[in-house]
Short mmCIF file of C-alpha atoms and ligand atoms in Angstrom, two decimals:
data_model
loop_
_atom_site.label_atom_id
_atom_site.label_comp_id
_atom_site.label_asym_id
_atom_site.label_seq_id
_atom_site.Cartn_x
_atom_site.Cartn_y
_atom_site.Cartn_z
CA UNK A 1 -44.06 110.60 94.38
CA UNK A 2 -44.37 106.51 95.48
CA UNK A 3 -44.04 103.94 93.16
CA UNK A 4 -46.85 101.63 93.74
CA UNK A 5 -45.63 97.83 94.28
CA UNK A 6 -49.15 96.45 94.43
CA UNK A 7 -52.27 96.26 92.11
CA UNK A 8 -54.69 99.15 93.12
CA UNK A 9 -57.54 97.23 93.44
CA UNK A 10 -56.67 93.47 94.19
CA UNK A 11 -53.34 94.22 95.76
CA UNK A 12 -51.10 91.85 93.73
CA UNK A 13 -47.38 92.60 93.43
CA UNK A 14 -47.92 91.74 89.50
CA UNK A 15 -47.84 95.00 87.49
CA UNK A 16 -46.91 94.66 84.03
CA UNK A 17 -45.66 97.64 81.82
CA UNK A 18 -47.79 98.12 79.02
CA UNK A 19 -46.66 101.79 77.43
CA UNK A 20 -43.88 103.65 78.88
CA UNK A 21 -44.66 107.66 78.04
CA UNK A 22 -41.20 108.60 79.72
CA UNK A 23 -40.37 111.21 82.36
CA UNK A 24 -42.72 113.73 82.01
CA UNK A 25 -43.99 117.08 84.14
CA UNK A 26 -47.28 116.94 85.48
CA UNK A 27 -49.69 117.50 83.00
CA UNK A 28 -51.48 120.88 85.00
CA UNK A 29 -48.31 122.42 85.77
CA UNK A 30 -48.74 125.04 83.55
CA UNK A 31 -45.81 128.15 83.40
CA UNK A 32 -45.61 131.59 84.08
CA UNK A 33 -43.29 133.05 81.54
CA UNK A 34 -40.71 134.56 84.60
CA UNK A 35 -40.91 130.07 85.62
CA UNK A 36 -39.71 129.17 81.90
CA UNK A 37 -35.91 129.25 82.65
CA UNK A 38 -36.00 127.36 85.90
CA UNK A 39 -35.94 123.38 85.96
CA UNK A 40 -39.23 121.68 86.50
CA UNK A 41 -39.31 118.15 87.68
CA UNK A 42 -40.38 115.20 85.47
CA UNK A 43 -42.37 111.97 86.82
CA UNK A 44 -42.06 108.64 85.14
CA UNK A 45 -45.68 108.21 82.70
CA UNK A 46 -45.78 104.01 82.64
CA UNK A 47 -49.19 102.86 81.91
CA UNK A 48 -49.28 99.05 83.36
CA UNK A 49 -51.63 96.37 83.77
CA UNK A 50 -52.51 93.51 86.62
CA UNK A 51 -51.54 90.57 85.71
CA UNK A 52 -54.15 89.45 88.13
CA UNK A 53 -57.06 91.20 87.95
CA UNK A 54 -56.26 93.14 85.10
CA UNK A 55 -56.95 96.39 86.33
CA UNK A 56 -55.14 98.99 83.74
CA UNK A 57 -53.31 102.03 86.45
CA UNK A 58 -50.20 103.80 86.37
CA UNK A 59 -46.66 102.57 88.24
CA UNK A 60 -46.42 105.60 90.24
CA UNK A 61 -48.80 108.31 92.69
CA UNK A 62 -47.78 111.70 92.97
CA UNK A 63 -49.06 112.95 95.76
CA UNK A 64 -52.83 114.78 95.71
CA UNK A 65 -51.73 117.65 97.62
CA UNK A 66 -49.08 119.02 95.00
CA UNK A 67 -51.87 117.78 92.04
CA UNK A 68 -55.12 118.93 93.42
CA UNK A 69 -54.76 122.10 96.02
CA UNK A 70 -55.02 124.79 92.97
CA UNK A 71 -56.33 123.41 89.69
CA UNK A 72 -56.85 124.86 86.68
CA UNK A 73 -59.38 122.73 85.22
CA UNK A 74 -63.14 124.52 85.34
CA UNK A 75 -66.30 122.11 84.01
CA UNK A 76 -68.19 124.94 83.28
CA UNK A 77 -65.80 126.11 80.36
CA UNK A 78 -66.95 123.58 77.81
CA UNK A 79 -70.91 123.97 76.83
CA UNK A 80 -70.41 120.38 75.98
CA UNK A 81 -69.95 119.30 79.95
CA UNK A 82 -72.59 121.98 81.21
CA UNK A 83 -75.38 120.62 78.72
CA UNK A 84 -74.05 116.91 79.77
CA UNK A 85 -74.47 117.93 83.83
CA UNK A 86 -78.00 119.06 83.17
CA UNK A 87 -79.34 116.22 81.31
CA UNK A 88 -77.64 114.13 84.28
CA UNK A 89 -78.55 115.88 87.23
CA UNK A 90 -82.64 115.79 85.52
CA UNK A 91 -82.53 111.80 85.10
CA UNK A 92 -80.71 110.92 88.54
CA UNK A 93 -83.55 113.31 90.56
CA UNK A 94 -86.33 111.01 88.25
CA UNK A 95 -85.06 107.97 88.50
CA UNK A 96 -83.45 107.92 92.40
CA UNK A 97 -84.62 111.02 94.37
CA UNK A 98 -86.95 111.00 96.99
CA UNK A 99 -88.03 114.68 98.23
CA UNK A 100 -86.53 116.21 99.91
CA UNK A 101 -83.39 114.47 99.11
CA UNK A 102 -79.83 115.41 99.96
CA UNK A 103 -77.13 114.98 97.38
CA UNK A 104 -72.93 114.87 98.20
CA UNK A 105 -71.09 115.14 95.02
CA UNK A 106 -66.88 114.30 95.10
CA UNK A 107 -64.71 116.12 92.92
CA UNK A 108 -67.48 118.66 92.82
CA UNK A 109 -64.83 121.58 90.77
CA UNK A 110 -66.78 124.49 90.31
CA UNK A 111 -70.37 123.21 91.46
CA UNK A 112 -71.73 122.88 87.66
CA UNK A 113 -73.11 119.45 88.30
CA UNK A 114 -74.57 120.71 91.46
CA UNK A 115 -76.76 123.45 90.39
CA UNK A 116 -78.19 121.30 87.89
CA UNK A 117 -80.80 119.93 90.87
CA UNK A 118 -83.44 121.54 92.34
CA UNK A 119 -82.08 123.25 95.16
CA UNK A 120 -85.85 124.16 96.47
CA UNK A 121 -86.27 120.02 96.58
CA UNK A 122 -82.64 118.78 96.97
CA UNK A 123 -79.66 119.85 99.66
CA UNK A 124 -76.27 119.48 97.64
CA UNK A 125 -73.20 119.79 99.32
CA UNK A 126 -69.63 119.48 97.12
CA UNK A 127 -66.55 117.80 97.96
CA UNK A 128 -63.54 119.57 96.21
CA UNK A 129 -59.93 119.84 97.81
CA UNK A 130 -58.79 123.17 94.96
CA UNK A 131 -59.40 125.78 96.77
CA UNK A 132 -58.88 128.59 93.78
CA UNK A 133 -61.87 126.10 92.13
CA UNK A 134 -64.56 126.18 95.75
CA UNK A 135 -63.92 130.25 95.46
CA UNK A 136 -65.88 130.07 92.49
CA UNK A 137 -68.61 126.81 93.10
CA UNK A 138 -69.31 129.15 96.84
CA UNK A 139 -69.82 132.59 94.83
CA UNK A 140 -72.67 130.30 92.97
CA UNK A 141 -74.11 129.70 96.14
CA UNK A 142 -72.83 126.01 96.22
CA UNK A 143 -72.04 124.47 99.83
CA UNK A 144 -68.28 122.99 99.37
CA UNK A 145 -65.72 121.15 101.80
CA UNK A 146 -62.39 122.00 100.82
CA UNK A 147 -60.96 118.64 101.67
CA UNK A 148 -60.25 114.90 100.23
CA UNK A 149 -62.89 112.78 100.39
CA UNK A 150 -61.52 109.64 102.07
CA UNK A 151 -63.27 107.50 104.81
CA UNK A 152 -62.50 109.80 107.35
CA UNK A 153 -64.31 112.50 106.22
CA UNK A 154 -67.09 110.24 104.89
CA UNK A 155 -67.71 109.28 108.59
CA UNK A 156 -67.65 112.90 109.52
CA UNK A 157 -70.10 113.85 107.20
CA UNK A 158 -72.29 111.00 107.82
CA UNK A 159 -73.20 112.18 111.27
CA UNK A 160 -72.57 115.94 110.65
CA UNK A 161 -74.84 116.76 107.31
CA UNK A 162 -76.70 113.17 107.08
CA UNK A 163 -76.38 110.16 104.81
CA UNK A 164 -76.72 110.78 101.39
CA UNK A 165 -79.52 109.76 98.85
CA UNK A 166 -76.97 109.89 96.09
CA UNK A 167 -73.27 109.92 96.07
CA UNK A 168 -71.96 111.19 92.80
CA UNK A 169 -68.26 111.07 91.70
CA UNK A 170 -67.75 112.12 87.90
CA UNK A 171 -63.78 112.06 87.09
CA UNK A 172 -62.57 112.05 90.15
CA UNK A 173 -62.47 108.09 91.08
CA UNK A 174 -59.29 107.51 88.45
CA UNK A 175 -57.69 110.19 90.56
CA UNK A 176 -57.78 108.48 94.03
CA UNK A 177 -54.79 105.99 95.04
CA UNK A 178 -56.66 104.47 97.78
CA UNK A 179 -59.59 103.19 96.23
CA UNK A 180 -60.30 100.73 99.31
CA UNK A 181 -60.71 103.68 101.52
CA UNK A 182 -62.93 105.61 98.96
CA UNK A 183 -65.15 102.88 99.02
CA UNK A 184 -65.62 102.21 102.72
CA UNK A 185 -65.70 106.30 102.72
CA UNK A 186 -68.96 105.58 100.23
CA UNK A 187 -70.42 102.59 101.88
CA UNK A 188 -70.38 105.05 105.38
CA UNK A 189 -71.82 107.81 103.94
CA UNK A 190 -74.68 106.42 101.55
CA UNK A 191 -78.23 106.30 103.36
CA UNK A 192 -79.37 102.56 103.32
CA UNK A 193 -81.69 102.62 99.71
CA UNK A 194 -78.97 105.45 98.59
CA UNK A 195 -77.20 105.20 95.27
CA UNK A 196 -73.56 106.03 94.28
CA UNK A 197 -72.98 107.18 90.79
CA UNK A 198 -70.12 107.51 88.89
CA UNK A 199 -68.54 108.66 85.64
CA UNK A 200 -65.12 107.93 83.94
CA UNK A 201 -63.50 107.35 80.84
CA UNK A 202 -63.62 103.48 79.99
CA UNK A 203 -60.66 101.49 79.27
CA UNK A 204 -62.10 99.70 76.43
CA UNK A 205 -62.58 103.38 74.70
CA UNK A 206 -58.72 104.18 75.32
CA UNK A 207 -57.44 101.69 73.99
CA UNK A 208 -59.71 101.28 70.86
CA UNK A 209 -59.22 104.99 69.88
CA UNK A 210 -55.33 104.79 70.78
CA UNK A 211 -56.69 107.40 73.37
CA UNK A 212 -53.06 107.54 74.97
CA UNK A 213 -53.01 110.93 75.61
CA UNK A 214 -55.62 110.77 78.30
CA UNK A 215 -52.79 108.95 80.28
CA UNK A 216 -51.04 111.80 82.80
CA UNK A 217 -50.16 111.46 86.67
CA UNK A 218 -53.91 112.61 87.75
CA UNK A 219 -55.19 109.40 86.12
CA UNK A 220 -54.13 106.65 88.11
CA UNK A 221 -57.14 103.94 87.29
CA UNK A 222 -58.27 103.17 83.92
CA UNK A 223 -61.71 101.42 84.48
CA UNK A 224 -63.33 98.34 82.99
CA UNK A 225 -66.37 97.45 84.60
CA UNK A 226 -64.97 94.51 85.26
CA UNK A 227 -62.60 96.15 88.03
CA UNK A 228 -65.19 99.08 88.87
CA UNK A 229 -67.73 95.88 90.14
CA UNK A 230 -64.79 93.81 91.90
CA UNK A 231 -63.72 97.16 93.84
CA UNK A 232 -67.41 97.97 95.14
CA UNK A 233 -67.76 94.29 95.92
CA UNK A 234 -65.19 94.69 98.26
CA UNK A 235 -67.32 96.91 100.71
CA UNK A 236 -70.66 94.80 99.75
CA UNK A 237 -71.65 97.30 97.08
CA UNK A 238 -73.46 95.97 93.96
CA UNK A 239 -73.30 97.20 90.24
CA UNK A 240 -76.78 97.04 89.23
CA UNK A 241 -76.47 99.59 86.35
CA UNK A 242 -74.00 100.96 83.82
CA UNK A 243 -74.28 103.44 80.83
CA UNK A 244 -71.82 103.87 77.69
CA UNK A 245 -71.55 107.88 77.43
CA UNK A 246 -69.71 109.32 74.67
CA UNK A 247 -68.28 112.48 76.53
CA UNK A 248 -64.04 112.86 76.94
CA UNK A 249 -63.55 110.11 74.48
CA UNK A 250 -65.73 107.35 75.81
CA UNK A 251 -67.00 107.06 79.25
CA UNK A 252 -69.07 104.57 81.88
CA UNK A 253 -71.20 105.77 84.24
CA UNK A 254 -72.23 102.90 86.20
CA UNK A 255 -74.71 102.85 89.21
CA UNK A 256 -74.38 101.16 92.24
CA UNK A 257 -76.19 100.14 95.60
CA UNK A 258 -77.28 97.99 97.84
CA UNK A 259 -79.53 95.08 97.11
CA UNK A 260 -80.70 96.23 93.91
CA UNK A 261 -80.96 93.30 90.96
CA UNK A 262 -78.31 93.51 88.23
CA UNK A 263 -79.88 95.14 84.95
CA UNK A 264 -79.19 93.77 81.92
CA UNK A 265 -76.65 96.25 80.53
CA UNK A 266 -74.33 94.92 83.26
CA UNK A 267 -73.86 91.69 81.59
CA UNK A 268 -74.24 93.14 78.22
CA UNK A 269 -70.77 95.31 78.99
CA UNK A 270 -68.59 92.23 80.99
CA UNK A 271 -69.74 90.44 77.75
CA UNK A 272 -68.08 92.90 75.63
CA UNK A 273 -65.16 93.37 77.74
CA UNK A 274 -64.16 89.23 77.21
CA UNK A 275 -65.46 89.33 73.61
CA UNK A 276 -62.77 92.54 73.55
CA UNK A 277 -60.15 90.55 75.07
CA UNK A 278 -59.22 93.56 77.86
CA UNK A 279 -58.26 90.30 79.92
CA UNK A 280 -55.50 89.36 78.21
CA UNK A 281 -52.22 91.28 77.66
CA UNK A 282 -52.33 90.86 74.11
CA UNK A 283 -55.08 93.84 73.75
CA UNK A 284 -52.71 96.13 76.01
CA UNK A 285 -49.66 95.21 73.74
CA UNK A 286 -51.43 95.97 70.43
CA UNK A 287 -52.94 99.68 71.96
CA UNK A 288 -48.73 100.42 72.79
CA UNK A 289 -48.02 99.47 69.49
CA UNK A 290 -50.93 102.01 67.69
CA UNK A 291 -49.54 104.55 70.35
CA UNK A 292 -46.14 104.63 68.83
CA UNK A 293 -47.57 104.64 65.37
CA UNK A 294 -49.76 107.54 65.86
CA UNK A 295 -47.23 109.61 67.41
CA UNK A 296 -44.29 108.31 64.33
CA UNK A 297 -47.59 109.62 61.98
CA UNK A 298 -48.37 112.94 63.44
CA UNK A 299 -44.57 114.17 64.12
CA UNK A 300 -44.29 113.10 60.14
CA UNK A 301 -47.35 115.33 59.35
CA UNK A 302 -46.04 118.20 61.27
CA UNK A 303 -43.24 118.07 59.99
CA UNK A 304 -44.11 117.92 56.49
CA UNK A 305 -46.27 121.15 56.89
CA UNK A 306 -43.60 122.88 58.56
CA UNK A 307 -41.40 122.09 55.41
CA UNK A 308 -43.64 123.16 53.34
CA UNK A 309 -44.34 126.32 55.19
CA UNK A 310 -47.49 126.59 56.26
CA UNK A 311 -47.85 128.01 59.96
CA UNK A 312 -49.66 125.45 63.05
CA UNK A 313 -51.48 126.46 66.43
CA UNK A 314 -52.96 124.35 68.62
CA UNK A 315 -56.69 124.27 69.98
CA UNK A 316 -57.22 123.51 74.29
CA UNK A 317 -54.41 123.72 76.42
CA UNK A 318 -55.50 120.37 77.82
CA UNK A 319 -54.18 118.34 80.55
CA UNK A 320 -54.37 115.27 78.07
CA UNK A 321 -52.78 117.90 75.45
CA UNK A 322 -49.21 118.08 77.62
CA UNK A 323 -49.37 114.18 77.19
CA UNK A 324 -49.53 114.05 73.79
CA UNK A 325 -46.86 117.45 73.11
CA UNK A 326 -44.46 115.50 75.55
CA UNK A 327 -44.48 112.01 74.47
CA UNK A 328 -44.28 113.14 70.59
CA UNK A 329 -41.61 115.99 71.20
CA UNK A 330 -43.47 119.21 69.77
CA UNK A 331 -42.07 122.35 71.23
CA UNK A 332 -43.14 125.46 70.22
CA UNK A 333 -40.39 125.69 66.83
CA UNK A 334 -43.47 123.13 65.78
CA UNK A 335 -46.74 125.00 67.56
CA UNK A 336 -46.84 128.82 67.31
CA UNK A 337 -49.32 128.53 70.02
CA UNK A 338 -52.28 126.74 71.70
CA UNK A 339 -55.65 128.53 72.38
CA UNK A 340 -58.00 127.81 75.28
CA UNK A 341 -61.13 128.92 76.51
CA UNK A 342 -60.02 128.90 80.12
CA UNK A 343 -58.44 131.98 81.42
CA UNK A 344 -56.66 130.24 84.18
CA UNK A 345 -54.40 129.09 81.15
CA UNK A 346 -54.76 131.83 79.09
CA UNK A 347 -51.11 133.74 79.30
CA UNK A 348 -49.53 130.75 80.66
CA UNK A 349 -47.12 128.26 79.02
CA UNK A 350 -47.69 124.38 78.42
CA UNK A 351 -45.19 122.52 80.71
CA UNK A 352 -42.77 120.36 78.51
CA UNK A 353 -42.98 122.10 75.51
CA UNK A 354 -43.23 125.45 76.67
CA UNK A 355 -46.03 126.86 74.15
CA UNK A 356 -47.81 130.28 75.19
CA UNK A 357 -50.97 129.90 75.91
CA UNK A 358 -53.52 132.48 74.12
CA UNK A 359 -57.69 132.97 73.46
CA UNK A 360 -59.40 131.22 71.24
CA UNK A 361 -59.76 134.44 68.78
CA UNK A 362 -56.33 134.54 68.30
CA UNK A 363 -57.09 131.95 65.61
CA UNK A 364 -59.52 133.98 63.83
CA UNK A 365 -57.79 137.07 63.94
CA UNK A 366 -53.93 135.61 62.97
CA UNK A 367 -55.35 132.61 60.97
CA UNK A 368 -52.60 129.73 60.60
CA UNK A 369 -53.42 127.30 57.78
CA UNK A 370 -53.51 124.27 60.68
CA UNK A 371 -54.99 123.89 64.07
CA UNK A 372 -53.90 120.33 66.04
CA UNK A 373 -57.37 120.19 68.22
CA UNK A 374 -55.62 118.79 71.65
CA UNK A 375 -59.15 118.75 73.21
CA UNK A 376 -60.56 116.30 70.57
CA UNK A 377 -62.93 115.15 73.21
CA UNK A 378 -64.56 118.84 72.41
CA UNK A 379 -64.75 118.28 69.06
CA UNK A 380 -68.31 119.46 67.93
CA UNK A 381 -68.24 122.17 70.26
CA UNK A 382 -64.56 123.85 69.02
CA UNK A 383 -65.42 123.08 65.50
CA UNK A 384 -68.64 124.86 65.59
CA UNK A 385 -67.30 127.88 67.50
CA UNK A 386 -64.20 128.11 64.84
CA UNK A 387 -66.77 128.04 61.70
CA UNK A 388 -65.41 131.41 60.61
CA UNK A 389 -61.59 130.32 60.84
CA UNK A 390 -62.91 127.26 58.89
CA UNK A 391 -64.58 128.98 56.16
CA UNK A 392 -61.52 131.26 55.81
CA UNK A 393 -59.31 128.22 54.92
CA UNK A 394 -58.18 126.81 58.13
CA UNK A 395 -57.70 123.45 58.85
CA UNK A 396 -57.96 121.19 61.79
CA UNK A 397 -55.56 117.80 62.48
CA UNK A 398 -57.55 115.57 64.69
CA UNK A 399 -54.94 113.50 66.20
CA UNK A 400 -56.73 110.26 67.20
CA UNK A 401 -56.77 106.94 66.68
CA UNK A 402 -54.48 108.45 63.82
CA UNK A 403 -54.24 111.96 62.76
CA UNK A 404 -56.30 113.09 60.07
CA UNK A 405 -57.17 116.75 58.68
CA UNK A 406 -60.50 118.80 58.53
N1 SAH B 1 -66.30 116.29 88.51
C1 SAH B 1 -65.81 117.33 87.62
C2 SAH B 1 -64.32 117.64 87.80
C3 SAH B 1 -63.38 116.53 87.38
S1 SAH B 1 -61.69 116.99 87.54
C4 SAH B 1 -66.08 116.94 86.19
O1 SAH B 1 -66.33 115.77 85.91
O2 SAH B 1 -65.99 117.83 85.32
C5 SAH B 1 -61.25 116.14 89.05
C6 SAH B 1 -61.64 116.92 90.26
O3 SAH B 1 -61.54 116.08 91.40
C7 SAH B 1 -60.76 118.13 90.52
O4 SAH B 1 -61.55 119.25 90.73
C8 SAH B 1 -59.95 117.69 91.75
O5 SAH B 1 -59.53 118.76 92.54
C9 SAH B 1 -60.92 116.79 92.46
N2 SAH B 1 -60.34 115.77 93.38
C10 SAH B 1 -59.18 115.12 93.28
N3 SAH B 1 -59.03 114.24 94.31
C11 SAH B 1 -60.14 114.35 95.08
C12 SAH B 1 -60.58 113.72 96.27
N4 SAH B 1 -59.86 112.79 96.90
N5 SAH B 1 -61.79 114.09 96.78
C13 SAH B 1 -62.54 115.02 96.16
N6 SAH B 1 -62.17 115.65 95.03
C14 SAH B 1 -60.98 115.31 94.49
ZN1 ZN B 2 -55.14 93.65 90.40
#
């Protein structure tokens, strides 16, 4: 781990604390029951603000090799993400690709973006250091380098599979440290009318829904777009297009090139970001303050229901889930368990808190009074899928921007 001593993007020394989420483990490091009793380390969680820029990151960068290598997080599991990769995939071939058309994709996970194109019309190739997650994009049939993208490799590419039409990175820019390099890594490997896309959850949204929880050591940027257009300027990149999505909470996926004229929804979002006031520290101060209040509110909740008896699981063993357990103290005295659709969790135990792990029909088939949905971001879908536990008399907490119960 390095603690960072300059801003991420505009490399001033002035980082201000904002919310300090304590030492905590790192939010993927899920247990094996025989791994319970042994000491696991904790990383200092301080979400902090430029005082220059303004550019919202964390103090500290554990290193990608012990976060990335083998990760348990699949895209495909949530129906939500797969139907939002299709509809995607459909309008970037319209609007951008020429035919043939050849298609690099960073943080590619297990390839369900990628076989969204045409692969008669389009040559995709992924980008994805986990190597337990390219076993399964390859046995799809999706071409993946098991590396880091960084400028090096961009260059390699460039020359070895050709420039790219479009360079798509969804939820994976937040997670690089050296966003200088990613960008010069971009500007090498994007064919000269090519277009790099990207997705990631906005700033704005976090703080507006007291998103806290989606702060954990993976997340090192926490984009305005704003910072996202002062970090491709660097490289002579423009932002000609941006897009308000609603998946994990609130997202942007902004568009960006060479030489293309700004579009009107550029100006329409840096006018909402001053009209927010996300440059000023005063918006940063009052999203700590809601922070503590929502966590002082749901341990009181809890703890009411546990006095009066009634039995509480969890629903997703999310990354964003260990946040929230951590910073609010709920072991499993508090959560019987957590379900998850992912069976790379399944039978494991929540670092932190130590919570087994078990499938989602546990719910249905043991049916506690109260489920804390963790994965709000999944809400529809898990609400849907859990009609039966509903009708039955079970309740869900949704924790955020302050907990309330359906
Ligand atoms: N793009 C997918 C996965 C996001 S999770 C989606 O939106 O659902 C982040 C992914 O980025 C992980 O699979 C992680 O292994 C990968 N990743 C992290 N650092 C990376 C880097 N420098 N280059 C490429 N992929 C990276
Ligand atoms: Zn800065």
């Amino acid at each position: 781990m390095i603690k960072r001593s300059q801003c991420r993007i505009c490399a001033s020394p002035d980082l201000e604390a904002v919310l300090d989420l304590g030492e905590q483990p790192l939010a993927n490091a899920f247990l094996a029951r025989a791994e319970l009793g042994q000491p696991s380390p904790g990383y200092p969680l301080e979400f902090c603000r430029c005082a220059n820029c303004g550019h919202a990151q964390l103090s500290v960068t554990v290193a990608p090799e012990v976060l990335f290598r083998n990760y348990p997080y699949l895209s495909g599991t949530s129906e939500t993400i797969a139907a939002h990769f299709a509809a995607y995939a459909r309008d970037l071939a319209e609007r951008f690709l020429p035919q043939p058309a050849c298609v690099v994709e960073i943080g590619s996970n297990d390839g369900t973006l990628l076989r969204a194109f045409d692969q008669r019309t389009t040559r995709v190739l992924g980008i994805e250091p986990a190597r337990n997650v390219v076993a399964i994009a390859r046995t799809r049939g999706i071409e993946t380098v098991d590396e880091f993208f960084d400028e090096r490799l961009a260059r390699a590419l460039a020359s070895s599979f050709g420039r790219a039409d479009a360079i798509i990175a969804n939820n994976v820019v937040p997670h690089i440290d050296d966003l200088a390099g990613l960008v010069r890594g971009v500007e090498a490997l994007l064919a000269p009318t090519g277009v790099f896309v990207a997705e990631f959850p906005y700033v704005i949204d976090l703080l507006e829904q007291v998103e806290y929880d989606t702060i954990y050591h993976e997340h090192l940027s926490y984009f305005s777009v704003r910072a996202a257009m002062r970090l491709f300027a660097q490289v002579g990149l423009g932002l000609f297009d941006v897009r308000h999505v609603e998946v994990h909470g609130g997202s942007l996926r902004v568009f960006v090139g060479r030489d293309r004229p700004p579009q009107a929804s550029v100006a329409r979002l840096l006018r909402l970001e001053e009209e927010f006031g996300l440059h000023s520290s005063a918006s940063f101060r009052a999203f700590a303050a809601k922070a503590r209040q929502q966590r002082d509110a749901l341990r009181a909740l809890l703890a009411d229901l546990k006095a009066a008896g009634e039995r509480i699981a969890g629903y997703g063993a999310a990354a964003k889930g260990n946040t929230l357990l951590n910073f609010c103290g709920i072991d499993a005295s508090v959560l019987e368990y957590i379900v998850d659709l992912n069976p790379l969790k399944q039978g494991l135990y929540t670092p932190g808190s130590h919570i087994p792990v078990r499938e989602p029909q546990a719910l249905l088939a043991d049916r506690p009074e109260y489920t804390l949905l963790l994965a709000w971001n999944f809400a529809d879908e898990i609400l849907r899928q859990q009609e039966e536990y509903r009708r039955l008399g079970g309740r869900f907490i949704i924790p955020i921007p302050l907990p309330s119960v359906v």
